[in-house]
Coordinates of C-alpha atoms in Angstrom, one line a residue:
X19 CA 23.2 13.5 11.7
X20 CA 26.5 12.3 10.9
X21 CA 26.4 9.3 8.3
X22 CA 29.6 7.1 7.6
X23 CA 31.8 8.4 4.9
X24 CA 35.3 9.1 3.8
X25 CA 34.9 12.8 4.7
X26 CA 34.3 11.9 8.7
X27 CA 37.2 9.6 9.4
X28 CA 36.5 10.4 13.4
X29 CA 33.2 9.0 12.7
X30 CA 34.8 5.7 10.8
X31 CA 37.6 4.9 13.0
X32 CA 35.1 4.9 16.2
X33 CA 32.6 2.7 14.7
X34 CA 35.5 0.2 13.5
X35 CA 36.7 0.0 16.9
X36 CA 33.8 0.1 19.0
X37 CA 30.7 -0.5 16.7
X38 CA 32.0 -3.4 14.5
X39 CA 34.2 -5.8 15.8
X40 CA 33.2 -9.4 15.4
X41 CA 33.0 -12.2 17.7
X42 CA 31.5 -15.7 16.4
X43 CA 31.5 -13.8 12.8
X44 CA 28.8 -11.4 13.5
X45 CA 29.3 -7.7 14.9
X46 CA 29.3 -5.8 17.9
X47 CA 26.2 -4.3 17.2
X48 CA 24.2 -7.3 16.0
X49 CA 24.2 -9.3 19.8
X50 CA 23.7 -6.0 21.2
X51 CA 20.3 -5.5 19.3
X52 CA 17.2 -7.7 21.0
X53 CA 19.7 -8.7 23.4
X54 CA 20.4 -11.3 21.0
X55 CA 23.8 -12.1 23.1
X56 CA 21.4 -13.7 26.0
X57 CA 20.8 -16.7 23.8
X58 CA 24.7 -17.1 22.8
X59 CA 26.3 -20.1 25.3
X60 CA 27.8 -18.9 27.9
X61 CA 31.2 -20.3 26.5
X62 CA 30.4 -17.5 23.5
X63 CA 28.9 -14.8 25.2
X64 CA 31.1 -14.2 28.6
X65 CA 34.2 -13.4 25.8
X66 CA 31.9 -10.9 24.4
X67 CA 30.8 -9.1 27.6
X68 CA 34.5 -8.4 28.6
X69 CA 35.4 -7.1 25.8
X70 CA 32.3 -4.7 25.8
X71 CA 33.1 -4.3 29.4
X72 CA 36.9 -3.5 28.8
X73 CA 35.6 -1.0 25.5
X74 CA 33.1 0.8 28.0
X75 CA 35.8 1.6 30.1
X76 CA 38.1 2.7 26.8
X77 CA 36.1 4.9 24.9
X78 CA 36.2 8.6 25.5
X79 CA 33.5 10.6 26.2
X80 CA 34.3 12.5 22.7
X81 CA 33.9 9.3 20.6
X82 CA 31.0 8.5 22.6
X83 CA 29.1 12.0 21.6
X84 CA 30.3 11.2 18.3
X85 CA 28.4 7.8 18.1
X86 CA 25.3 9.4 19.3
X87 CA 25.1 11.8 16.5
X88 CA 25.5 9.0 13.8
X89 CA 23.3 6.4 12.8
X90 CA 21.3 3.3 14.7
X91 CA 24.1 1.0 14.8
X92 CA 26.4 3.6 16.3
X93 CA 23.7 5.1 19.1
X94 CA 22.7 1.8 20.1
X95 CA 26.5 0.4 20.5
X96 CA 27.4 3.4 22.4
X97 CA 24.4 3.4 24.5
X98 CA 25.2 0.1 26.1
X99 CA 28.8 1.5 26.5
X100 CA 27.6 4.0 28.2
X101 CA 25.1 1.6 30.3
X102 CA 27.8 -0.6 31.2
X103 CA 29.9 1.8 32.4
X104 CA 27.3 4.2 34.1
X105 CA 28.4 7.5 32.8
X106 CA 25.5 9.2 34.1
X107 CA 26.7 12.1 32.8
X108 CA 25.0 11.0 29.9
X109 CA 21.5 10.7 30.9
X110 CA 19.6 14.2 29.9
X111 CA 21.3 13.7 26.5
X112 CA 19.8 9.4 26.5
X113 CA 16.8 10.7 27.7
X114 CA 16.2 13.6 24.9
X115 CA 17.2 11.3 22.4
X116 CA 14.8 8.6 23.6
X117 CA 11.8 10.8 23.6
X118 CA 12.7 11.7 20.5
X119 CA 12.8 8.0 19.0
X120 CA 14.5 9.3 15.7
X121 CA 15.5 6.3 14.7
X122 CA 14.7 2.2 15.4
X123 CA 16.3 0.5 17.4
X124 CA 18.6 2.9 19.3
X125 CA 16.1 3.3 22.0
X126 CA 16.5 0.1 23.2
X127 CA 20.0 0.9 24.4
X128 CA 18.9 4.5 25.7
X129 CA 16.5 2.3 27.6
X130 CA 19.3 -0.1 28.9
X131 CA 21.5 2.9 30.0
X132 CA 18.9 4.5 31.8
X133 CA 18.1 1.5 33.9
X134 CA 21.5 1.0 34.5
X135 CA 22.4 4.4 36.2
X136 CA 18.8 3.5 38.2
X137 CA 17.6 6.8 40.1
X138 CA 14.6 8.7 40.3
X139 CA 16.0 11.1 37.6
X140 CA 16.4 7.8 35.0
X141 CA 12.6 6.6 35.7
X142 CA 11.6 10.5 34.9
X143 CA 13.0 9.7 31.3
X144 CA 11.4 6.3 30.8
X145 CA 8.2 7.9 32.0
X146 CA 8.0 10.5 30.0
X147 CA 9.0 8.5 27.0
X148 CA 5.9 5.9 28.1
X149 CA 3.5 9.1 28.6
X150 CA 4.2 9.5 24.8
X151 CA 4.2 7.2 23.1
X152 CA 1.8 4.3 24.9
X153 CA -1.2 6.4 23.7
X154 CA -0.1 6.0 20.2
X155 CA -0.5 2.2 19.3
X156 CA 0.6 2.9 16.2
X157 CA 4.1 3.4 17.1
X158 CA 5.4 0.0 18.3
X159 CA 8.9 1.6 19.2
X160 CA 10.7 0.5 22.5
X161 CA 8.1 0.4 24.8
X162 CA 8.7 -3.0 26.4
X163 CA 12.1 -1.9 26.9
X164 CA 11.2 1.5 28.7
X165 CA 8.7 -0.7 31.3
X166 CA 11.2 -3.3 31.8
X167 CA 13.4 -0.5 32.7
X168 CA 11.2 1.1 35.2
X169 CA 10.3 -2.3 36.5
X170 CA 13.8 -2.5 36.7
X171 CA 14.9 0.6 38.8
X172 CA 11.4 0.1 41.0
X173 CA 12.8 -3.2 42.3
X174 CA 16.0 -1.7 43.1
X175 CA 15.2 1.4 44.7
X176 CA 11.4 0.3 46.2
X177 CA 10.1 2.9 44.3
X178 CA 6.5 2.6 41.9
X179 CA 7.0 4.9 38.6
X180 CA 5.8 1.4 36.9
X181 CA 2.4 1.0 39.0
X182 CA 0.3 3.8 37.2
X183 CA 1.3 2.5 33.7
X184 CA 0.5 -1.3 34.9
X185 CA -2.8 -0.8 36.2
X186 CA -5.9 -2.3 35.0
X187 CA -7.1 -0.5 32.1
X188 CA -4.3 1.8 31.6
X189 CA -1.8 2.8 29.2
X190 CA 0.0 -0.2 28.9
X191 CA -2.8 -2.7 28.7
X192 CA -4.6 -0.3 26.1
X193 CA -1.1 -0.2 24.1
X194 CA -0.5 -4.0 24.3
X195 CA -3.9 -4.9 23.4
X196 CA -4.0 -2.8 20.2
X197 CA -0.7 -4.8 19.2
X198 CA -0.4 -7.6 16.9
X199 CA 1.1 -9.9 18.9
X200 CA 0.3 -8.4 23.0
X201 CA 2.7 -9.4 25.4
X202 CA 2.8 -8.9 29.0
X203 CA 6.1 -6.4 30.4
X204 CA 8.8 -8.6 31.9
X205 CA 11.4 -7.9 34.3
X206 CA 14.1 -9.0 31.2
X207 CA 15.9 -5.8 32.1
X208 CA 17.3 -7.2 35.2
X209 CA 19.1 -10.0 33.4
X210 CA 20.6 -7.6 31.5
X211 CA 22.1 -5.1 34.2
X212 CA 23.3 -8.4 35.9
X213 CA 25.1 -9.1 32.9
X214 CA 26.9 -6.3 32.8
X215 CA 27.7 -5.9 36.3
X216 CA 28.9 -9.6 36.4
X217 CA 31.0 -8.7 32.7
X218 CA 32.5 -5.9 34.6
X219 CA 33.4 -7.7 38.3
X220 CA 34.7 -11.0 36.6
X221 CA 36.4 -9.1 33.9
X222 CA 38.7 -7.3 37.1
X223 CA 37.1 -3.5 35.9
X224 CA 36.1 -1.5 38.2
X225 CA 33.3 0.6 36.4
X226 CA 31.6 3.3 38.5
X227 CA 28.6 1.9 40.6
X228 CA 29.4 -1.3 39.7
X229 CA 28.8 -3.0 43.2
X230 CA 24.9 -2.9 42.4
X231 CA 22.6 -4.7 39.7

């Protein structure tokens, strides 16, 4: 893993331009995590889509392999760079590092890009990742992202990779009843894609795949 020091100024300069850069004072990374930029006003957050939309479209595939081998803040910045602008070319190496779950709160954007890029191939990932870890309560990781995101692609492609994690009595419900605090999966994903499709259409980009949610 590459860590943020003087001796990796590749590492540095990408996380200054893509990982911390402020809007309303706080960083890049901060609205991405949680999604937190949902609850900004729309006055606040539309700024701060296009110029995530516009840096998506920037970024070279280099600095985005170099994000991925660094730390959360970095992974989870360039993983909804690489959501938003649907570099599928990406998605063995989201979905390794996904299952993997080496770190919190990165897997929420390897959950985000998957969706995103929406095929058969993408809802293998989430899957597996759900196959993994929902039989360990004890790991309270990214699961609601990973069934949002399956919920997600389901609704856009009619397919069910969803269904046998939903059903009564199985994985999910024994997962989210061993939880603190259970919660029912929502479809919050969608919001999310349309967000970044809308960032990219109003913003005059034209990522690849953008014409669908």
């Amino acid at each position: 893993m590459r860590f943020p020091h003087s001796s990796d100024p590749e590492l540095l300069d990408a996380i200054d331009r893509y990982v911390k850069p402020a809007t309303q004072g706080v960083g890049r990374y901060l609205r991405l995590l949680h999604g937190n930029f949902v609850r900004d006003d729309e006055s606040e957050r539309t700024p701060f889509l296009r110029s995530l939309a516009a840096d998506a479209q920037e970024i070279t595939d280099e600095e985005l392999e170099i994000l991925l081998e660094s730390e959360w803040r970095s992974r989870l910045t360039a993983s909804w760079l690489i959501g938003f602008d649907r570099r599928e070319h990406f998605r063995d190496i989201l979905g390794g590092l996904l299952l993997a779950s080496q770190l919190c709160f990165a897997g929420q954007g390897y959950c985000f890009a998957l969706a995103r890029f929406g095929t058969d191939e993408d809802a293998q990932h989430l899957a597996a990742y759900l196959d993994r870890y929902l039989p360990q309560p004890d790991c309270q990781y990214d699961q609601h992202w990973a069934i949002s995101g399956l919920l997600h692609i389901d609704g856009r492609t009619g397919s069910e990779h969803a269904t046998r994690f939903l059903a009564p009595g199985g994985l999910w419900h024994q997962w989210n009843a061993a939880q603190y605090r259970p919660s029912p999966p929502t479809r919050f994903m969608d919001e999310l894609s349309a967000f970044a499709t809308d960032s990219a259409v109003s913003g005059g980009f034209s990522s690849v795949g953008q014409e669908g949610a």
